[in-house]
CSV table of C-alpha atoms and ligand atoms in Angstrom, one decimal:
chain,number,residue,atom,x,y,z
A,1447,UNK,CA,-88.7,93.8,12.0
A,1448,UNK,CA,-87.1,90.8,13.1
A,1449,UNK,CA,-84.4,91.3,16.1
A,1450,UNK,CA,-80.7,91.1,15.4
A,1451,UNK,CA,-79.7,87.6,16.7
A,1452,UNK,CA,-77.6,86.9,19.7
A,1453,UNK,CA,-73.5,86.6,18.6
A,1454,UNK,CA,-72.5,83.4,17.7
A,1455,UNK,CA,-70.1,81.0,19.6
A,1456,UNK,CA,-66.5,82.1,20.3
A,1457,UNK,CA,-66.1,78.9,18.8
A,1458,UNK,CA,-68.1,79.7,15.8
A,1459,UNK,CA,-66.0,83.0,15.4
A,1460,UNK,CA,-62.7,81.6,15.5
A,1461,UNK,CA,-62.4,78.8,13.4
A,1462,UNK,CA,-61.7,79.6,9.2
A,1463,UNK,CA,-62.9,77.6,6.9
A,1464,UNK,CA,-60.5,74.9,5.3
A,1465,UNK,CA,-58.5,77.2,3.0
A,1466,UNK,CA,-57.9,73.8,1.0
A,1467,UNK,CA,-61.3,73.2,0.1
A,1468,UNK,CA,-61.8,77.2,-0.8
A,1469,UNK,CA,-59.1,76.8,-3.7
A,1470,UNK,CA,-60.4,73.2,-4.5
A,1471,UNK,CA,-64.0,75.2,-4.9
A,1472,UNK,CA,-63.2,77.9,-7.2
A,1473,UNK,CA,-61.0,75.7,-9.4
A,1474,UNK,CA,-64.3,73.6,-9.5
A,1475,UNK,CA,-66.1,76.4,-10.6
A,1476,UNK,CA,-64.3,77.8,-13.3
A,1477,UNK,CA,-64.0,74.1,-14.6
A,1478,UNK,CA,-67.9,74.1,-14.3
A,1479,UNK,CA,-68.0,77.2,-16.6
A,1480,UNK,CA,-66.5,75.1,-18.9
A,1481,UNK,CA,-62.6,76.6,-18.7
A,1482,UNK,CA,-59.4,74.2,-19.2
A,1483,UNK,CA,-58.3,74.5,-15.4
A,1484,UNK,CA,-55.5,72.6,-14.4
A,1485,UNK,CA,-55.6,71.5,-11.0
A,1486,UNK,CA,-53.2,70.8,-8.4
A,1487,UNK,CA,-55.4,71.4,-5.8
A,1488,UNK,CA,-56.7,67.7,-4.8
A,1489,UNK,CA,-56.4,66.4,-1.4
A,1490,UNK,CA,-57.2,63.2,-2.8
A,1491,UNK,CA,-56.3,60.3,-4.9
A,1492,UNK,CA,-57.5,60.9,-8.6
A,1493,UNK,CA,-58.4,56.9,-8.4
A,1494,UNK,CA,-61.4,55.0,-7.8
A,1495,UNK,CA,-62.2,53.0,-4.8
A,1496,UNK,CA,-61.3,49.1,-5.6
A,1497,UNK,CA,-64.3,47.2,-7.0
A,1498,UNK,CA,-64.2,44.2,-4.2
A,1499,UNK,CA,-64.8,47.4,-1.6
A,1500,UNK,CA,-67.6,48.4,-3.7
A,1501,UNK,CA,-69.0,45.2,-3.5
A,1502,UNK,CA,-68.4,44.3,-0.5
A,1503,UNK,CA,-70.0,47.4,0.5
A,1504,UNK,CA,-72.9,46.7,-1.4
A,1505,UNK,CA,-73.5,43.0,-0.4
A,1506,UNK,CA,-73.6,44.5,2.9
A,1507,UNK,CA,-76.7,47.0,2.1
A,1508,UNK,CA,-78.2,44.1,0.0
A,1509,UNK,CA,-77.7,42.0,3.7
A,1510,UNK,CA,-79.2,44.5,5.5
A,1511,UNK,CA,-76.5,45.8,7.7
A,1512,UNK,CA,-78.1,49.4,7.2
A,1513,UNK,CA,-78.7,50.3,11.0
A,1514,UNK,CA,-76.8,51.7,13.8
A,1515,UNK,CA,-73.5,49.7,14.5
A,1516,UNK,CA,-71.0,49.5,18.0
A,1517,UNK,CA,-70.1,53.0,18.9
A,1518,UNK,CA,-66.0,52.2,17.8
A,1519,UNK,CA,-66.9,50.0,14.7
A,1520,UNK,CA,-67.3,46.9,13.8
A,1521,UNK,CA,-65.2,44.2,15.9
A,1522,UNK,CA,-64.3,41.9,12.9
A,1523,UNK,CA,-62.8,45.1,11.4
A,1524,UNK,CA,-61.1,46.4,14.7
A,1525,UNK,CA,-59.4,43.1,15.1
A,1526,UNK,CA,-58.1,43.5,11.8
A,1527,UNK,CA,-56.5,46.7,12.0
A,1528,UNK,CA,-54.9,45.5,15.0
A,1529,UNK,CA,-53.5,42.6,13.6
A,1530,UNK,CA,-52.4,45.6,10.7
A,1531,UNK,CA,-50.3,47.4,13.4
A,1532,UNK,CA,-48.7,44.2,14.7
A,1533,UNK,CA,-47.5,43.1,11.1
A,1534,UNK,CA,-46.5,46.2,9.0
A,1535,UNK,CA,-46.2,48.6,11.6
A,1536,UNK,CA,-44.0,46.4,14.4
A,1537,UNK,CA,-46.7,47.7,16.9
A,1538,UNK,CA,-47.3,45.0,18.9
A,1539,UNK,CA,-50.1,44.1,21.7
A,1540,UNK,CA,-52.8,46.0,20.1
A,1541,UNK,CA,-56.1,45.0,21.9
A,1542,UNK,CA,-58.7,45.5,19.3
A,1543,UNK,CA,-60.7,47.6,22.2
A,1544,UNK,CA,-57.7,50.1,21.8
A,1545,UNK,CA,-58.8,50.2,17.8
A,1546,UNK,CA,-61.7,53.1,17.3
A,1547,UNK,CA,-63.0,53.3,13.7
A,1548,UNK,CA,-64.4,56.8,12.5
A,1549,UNK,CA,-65.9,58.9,10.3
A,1550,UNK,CA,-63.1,59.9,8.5
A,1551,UNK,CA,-58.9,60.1,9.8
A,1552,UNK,CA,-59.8,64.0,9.9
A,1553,UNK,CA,-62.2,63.1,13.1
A,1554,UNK,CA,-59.9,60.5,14.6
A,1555,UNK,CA,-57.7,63.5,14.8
A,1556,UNK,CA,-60.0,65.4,16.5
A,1557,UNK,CA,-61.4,62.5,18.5
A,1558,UNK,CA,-57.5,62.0,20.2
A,1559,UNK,CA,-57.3,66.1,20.4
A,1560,UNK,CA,-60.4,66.4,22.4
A,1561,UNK,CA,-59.5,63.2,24.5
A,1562,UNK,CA,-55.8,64.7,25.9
A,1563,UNK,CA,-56.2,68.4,25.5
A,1564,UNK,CA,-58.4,70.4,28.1
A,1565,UNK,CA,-58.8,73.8,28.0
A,1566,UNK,CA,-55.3,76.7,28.3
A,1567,UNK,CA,-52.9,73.1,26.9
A,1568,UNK,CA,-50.3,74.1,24.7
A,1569,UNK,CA,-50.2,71.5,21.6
A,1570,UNK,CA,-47.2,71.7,19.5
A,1571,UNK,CA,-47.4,71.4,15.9
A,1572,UNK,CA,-44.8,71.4,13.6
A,1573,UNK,CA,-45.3,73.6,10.8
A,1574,UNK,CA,-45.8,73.4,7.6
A,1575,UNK,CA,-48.9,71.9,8.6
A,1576,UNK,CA,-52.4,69.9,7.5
A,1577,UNK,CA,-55.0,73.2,8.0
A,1578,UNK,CA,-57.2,71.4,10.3
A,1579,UNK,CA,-54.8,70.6,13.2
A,1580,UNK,CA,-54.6,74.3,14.5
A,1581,UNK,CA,-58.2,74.4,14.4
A,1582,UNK,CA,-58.9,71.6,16.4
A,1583,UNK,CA,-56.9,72.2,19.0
A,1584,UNK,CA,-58.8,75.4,19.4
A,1585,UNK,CA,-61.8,73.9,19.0
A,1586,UNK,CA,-60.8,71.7,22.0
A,1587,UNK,CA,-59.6,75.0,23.9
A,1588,UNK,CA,-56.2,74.4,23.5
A,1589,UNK,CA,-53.7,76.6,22.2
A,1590,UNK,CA,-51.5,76.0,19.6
A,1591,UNK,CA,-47.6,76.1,19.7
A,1592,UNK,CA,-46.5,76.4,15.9
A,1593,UNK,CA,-42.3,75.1,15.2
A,1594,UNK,CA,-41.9,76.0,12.0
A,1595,UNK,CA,-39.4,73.9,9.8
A,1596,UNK,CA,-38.9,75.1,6.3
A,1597,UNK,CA,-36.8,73.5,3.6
A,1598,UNK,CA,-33.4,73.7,4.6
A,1599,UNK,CA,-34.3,71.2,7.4
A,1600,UNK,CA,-36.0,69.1,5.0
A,1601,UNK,CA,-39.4,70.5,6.1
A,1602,UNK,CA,-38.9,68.6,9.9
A,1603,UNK,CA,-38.3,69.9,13.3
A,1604,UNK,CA,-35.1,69.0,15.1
A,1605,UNK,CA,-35.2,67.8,18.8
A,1606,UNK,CA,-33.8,71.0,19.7
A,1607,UNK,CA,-36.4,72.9,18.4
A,1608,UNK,CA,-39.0,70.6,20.4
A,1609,UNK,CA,-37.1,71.4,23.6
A,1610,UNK,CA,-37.0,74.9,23.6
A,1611,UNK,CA,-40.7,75.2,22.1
A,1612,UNK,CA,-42.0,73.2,25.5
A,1613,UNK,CA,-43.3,74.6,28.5
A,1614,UNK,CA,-45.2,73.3,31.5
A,1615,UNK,CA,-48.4,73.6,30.0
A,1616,UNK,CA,-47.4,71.5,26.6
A,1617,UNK,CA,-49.5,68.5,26.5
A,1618,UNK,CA,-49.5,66.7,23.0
A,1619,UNK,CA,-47.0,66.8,19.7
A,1620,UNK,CA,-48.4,66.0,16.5
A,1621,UNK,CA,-46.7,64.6,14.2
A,1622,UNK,CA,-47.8,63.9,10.5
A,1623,UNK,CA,-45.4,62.0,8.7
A,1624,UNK,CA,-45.6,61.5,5.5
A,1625,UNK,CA,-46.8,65.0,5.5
A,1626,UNK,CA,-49.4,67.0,4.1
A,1627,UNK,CA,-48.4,69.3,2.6
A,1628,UNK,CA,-44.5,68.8,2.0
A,1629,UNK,CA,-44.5,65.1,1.5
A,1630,UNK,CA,-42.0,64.7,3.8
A,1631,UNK,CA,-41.2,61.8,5.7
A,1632,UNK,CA,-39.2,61.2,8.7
A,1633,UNK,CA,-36.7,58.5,8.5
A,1634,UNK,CA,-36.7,56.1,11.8
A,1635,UNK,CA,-33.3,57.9,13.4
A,1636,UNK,CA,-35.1,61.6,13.0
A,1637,UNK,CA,-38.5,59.9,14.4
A,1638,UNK,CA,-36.9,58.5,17.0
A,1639,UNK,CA,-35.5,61.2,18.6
A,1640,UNK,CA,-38.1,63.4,18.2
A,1641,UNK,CA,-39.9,60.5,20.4
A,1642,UNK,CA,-37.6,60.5,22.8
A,1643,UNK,CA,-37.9,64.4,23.8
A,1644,UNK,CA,-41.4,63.9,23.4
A,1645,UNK,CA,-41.4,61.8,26.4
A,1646,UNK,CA,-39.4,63.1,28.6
A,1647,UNK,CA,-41.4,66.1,28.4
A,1648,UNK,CA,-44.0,64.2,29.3
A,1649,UNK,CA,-46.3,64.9,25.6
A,1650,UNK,CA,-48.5,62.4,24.7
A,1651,UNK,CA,-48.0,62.6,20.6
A,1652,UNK,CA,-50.7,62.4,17.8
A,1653,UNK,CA,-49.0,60.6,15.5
A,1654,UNK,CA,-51.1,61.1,12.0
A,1655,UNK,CA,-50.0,57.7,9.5
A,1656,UNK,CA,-53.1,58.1,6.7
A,1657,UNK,CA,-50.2,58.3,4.6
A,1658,UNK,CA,-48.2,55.3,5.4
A,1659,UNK,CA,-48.3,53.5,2.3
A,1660,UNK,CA,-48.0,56.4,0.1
A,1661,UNK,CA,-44.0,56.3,-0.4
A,1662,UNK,CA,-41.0,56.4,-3.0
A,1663,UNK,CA,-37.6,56.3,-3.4
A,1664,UNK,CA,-37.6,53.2,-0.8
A,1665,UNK,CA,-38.1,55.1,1.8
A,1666,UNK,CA,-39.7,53.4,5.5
A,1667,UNK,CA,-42.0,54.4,7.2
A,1668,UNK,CA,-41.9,54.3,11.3
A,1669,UNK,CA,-44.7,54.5,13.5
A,1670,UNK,CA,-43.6,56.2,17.0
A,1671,UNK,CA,-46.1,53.7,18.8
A,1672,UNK,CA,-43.0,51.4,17.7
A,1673,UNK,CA,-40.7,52.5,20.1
A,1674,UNK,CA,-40.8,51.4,23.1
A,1675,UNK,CA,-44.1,50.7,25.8
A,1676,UNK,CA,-43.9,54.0,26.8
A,1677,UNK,CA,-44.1,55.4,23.4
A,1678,UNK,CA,-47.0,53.2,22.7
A,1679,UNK,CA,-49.0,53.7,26.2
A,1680,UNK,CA,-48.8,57.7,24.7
A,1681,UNK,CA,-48.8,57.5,21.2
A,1682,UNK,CA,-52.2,58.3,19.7
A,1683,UNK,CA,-52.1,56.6,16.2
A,1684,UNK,CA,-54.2,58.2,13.2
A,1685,UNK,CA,-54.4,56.0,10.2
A,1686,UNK,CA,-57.6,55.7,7.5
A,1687,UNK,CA,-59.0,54.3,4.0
A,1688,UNK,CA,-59.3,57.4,2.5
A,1689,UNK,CA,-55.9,58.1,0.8
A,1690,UNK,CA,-54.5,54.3,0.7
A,1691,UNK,CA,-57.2,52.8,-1.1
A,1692,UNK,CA,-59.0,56.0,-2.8
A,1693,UNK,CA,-61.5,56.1,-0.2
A,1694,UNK,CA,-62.1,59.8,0.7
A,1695,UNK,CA,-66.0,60.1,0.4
A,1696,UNK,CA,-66.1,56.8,2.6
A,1697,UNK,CA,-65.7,59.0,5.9
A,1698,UNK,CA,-63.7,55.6,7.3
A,1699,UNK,CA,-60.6,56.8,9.8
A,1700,UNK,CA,-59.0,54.8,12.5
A,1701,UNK,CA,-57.3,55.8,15.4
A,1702,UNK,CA,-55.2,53.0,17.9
A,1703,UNK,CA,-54.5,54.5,21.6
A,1704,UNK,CA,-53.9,53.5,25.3
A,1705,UNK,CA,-56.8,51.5,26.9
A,1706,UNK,CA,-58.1,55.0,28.7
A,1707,UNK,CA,-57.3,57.0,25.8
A,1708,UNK,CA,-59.2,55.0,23.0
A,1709,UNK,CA,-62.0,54.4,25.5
A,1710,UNK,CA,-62.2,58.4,26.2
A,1711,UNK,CA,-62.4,58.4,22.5
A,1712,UNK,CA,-65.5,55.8,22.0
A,1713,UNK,CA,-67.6,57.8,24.6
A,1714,UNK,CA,-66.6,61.1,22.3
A,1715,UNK,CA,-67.9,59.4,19.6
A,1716,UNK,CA,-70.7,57.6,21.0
A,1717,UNK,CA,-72.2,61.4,21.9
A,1718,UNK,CA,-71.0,63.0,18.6
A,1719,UNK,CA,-71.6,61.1,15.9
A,1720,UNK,CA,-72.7,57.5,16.8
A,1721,UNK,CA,-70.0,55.9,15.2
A,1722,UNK,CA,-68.9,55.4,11.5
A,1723,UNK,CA,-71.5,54.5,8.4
A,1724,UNK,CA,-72.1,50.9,8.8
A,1725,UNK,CA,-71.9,49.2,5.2
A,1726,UNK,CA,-68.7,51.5,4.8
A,1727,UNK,CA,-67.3,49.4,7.4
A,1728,UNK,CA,-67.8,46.0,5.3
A,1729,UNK,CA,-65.9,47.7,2.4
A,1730,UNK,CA,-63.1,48.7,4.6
A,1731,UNK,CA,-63.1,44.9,6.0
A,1732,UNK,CA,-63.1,43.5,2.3
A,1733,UNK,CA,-59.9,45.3,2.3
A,1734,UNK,CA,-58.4,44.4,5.5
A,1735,UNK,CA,-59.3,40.6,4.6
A,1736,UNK,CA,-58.1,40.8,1.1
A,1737,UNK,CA,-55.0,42.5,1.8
A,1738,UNK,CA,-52.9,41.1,-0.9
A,1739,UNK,CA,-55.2,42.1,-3.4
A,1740,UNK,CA,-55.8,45.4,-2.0
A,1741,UNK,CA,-51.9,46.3,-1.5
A,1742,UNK,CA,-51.7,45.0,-5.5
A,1743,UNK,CA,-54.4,48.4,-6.8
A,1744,UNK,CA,-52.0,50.3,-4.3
A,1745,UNK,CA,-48.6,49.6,-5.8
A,1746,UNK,CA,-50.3,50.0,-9.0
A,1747,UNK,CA,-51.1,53.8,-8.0
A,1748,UNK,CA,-47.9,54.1,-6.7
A,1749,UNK,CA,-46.2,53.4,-10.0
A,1750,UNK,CA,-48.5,56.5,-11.7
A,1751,UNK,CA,-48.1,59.1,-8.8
A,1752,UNK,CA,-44.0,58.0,-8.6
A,1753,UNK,CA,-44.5,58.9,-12.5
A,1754,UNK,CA,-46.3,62.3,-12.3
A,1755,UNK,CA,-44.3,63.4,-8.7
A,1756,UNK,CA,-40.9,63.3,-10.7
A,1757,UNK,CA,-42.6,64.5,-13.9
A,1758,UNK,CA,-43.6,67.9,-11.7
A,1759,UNK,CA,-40.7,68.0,-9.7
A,1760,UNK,CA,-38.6,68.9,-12.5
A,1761,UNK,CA,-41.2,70.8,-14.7
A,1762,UNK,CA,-41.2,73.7,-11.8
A,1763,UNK,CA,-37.5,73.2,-10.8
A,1764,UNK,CA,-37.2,74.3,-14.1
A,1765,UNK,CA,-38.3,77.6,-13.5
A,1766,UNK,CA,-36.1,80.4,-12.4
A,1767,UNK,CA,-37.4,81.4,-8.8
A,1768,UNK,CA,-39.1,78.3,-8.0
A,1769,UNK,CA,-37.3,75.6,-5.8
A,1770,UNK,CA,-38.9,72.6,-4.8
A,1771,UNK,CA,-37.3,69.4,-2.4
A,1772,UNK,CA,-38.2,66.3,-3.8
A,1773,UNK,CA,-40.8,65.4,-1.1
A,1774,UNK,CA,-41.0,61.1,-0.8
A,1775,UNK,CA,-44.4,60.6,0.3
A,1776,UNK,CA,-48.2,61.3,0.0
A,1777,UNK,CA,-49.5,62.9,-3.3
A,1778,UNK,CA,-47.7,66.4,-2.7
A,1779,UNK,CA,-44.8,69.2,-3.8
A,1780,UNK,CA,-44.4,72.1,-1.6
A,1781,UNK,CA,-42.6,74.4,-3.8
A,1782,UNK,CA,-40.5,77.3,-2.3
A,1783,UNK,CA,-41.9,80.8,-4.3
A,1784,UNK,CA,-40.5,83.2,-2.0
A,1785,UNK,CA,-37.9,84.7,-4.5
A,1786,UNK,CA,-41.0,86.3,-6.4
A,1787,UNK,CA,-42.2,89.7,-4.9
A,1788,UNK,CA,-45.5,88.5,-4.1
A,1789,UNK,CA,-47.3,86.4,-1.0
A,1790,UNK,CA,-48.1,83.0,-1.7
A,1791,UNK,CA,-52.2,83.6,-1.3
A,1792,UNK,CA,-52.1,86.0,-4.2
A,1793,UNK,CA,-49.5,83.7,-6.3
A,1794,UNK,CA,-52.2,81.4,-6.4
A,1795,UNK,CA,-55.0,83.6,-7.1
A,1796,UNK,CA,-53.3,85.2,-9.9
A,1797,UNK,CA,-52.1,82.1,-11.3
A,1798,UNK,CA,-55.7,81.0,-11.5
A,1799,UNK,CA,-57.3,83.8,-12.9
A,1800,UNK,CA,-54.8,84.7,-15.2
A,1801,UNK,CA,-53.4,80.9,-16.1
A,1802,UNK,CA,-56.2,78.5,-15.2
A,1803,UNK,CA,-53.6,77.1,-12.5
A,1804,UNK,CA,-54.7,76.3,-9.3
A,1805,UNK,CA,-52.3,75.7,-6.7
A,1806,UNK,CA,-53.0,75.8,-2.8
A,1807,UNK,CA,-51.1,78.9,-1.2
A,1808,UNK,CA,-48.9,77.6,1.9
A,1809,UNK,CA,-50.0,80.6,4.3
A,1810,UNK,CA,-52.9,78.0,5.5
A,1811,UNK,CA,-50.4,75.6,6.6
A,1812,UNK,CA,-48.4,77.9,8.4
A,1813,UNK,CA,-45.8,78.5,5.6
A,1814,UNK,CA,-46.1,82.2,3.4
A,1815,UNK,CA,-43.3,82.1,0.8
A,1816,UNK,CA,-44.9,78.2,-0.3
A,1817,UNK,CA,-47.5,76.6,-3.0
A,1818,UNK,CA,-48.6,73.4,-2.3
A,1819,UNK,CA,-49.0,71.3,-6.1
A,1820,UNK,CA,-51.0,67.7,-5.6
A,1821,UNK,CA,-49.9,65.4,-7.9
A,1822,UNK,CA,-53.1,63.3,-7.9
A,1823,UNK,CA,-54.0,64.1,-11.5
A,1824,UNK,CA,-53.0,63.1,-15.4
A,1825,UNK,CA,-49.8,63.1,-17.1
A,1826,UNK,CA,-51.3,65.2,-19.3
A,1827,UNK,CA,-52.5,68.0,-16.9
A,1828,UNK,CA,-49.0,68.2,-15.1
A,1829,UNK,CA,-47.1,69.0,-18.3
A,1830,UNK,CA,-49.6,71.7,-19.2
A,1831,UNK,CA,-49.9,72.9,-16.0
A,1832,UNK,CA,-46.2,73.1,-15.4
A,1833,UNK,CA,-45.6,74.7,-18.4
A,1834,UNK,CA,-48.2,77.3,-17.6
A,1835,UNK,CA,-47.0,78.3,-14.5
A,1836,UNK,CA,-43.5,78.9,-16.1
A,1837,UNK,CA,-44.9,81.4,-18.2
A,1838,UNK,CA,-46.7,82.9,-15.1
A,1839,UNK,CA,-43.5,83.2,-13.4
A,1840,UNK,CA,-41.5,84.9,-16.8
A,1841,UNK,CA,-43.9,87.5,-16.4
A,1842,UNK,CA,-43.3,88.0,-12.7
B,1361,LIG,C1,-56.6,63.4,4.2
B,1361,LIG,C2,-56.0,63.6,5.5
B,1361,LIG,C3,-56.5,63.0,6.7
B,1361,LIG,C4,-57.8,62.2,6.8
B,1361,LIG,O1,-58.7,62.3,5.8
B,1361,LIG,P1,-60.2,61.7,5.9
B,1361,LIG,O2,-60.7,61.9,4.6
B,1361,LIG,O3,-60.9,62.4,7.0
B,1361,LIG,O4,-60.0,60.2,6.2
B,1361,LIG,C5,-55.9,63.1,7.9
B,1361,LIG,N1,-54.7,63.8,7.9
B,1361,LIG,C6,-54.1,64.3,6.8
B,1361,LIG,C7,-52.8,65.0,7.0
B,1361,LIG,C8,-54.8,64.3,5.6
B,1361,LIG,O5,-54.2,64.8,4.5
């Protein structure tokens, strides 16, 4: 007989699994089995990467640039993204040491968590939000401070609301606009006076951007390292490849910080994972190069998910019980359920079993009462899906 083994971690027991990737899963499955699913589940652009990042990508492999590379990426590409932040993000004086290049804007976030946060921190987060960022704070030790916002505040936290949430022991904000998972976006008044509190409460602020460029309805985006030098010296900014240019299985994530944050970040790296997949790097510097031609396959995406968001938006606001604000960025609805008699989780799982829907229940984001419905998918699946799920809910 072998011994029982020693417990795990206290780490290993308190993190859950990315409830995201669970409904994402069993949609999969079902699909596999050969069922008409119709999924709204996708954390990801339906879209394939741009073929000059392919082959710039594989011109690299063909050159050899298969072996380890610097720690926080490749310099030509770190200038580049700093040169980014001066020209569309008004974020000027980036030092292309400040620019660390990762495996993926899911471990910048965690990078910039572990580099501020030390054990007993309270990190604020405003909720609904992206599953992971609880998680890492914990994983870091820290504790989370949820502020929830629901829809009648347009899914953001007020200034107030940051005030009275803060105590001595809050350390960072994160911020995620556009959001995942209501597609919110903060317009430049709102952001900045979140910022403002934010500072004189002394937070630094993760501010997560991967979803800059993914906006309608004219809307701006503001990046909080905008502000002012003080804003910049604590703003930690996330941005990626993944969702602007359909880049997801890349693992490519940036992050820009303050000299002693960014280089607390490279040493975290340097110990963790080495650094990001080298050829990826050339594909994601094709793209930083060719950035006319690259921003050209983006508004061309834009014009299909501007399409299919409106197309959804109205096919559930046309069901009785289901109320959903037109969110303005990202790939994303976050639909208000709560008049049905029924939590959100099992919503979702009896909409899938019974109507081959799959939805994402908003419990994981901090928000019972909520479905989150991506967009990233056809014309063709939205209308059936839509119409599926009003039948679910005449039943109900
Ligand atoms: C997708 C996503 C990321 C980063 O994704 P990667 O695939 O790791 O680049 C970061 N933040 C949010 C809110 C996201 O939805």
């Amino acid at each position: 007989m072998v011994p029982p083994s020693p417990e795990l971690s206290s780490w290993a027991t308190n993190i859950s699994p990315s409830p995201t990737l669970a409904v994402d899963a069993k949609a999969k499955a079902l699909k596999a089995e050969g069922k008409d699913v119709c999924g709204f589940g996708a954390g990801e652009p339906d879209f394939d990467t741009p073929d000059f990042i392919k082959e710039a990508c594989i011109q690299a492999i063909r050159d050899g640039k298969t072996k380890y590379g610097p720690a926080a990426g490749l310099m030509p590409l770190r200038e580049s993204i700093a040169a980014k932040y001066a020209r569309d993000n008004e974020v000027a004086g980036v030092h292309a040491t400040q620019v660390v290049v990762s495996p993926g804007g899911k471990y910048s976030c965690t990078l910039g968590i572990q580099a501020v946060v030390s054990p007993g921190d309270e990190v604020i987060i405003p909720a609904p939000f992206w599953v992971s960022y609880p998680e890492m704070v914990k994983l870091a030790g820290g504790v989370p401070v949820i502020l929830f916002a629901g829809k009648e505040q347009g899914f953001k936290i007020t200034p107030e609301q940051l005030r009275a949430a803060a105590t001595e022991k809050s350390k960072l904000l994160i911020l995620n606009s556009p959001s995942n998972p209501t597609g919110a976006v903060y317009n430049r008044e709102e952001m900045e006076a979140i910022v403002e509190v934010a500072l004189e409460l002394g937070l630094y602020i993760l501010s997560d951007e991967i979803y800059e460029y993914l906006l309608y309805d004219g809307v701006e985006h503001v990046s909080p390292a905008s502000f002012s030098d003080e804003a910049f010296a604590r703003t930690i900014t996330v941005g990626g490849f993944s969702k602007t240019f359909s880049m997801t299985g890349w693992r490519l994530g940036t992050l820009v910080a303050s000299p002693s944050v960014a280089k607390a970040c490279t040493s975290l790296q340097s110990q963790t994972t080495s650094g990001p997949n080298t050829f990826a790097q050339y594909g994601a510097l094709a793209a930083m190069e060719r950035w006319d031609q690259a921003m050209a396959v983006v508004k061309e995406m834009l014009t299909h998910f501007d399409r299919r968001r409106l197309k959804l938006l109205n096919g559930l606001n046309a069901i009785e019980g289901v109320d959903c604000p037109r969110a303005q960025g990202a790939f994303y609805l976050f639909a208000d359920i709560s008049a049905f008699d029924m939590a959100a989780t099992e919503f979702a799982t009896c909409v899938l079993e019974e109507k081959l829907v799959a939805v994402v229940p908003g419990e994981g984001f901090g928000a019972p009462g909520y479905i989150r419905l991506s967009y990233a998918t056809s014309d063709e699946v939205i209308e059936k899906g839509a119409a599926r799920l009003k039948e679910f809910c005449a039943d109900l």
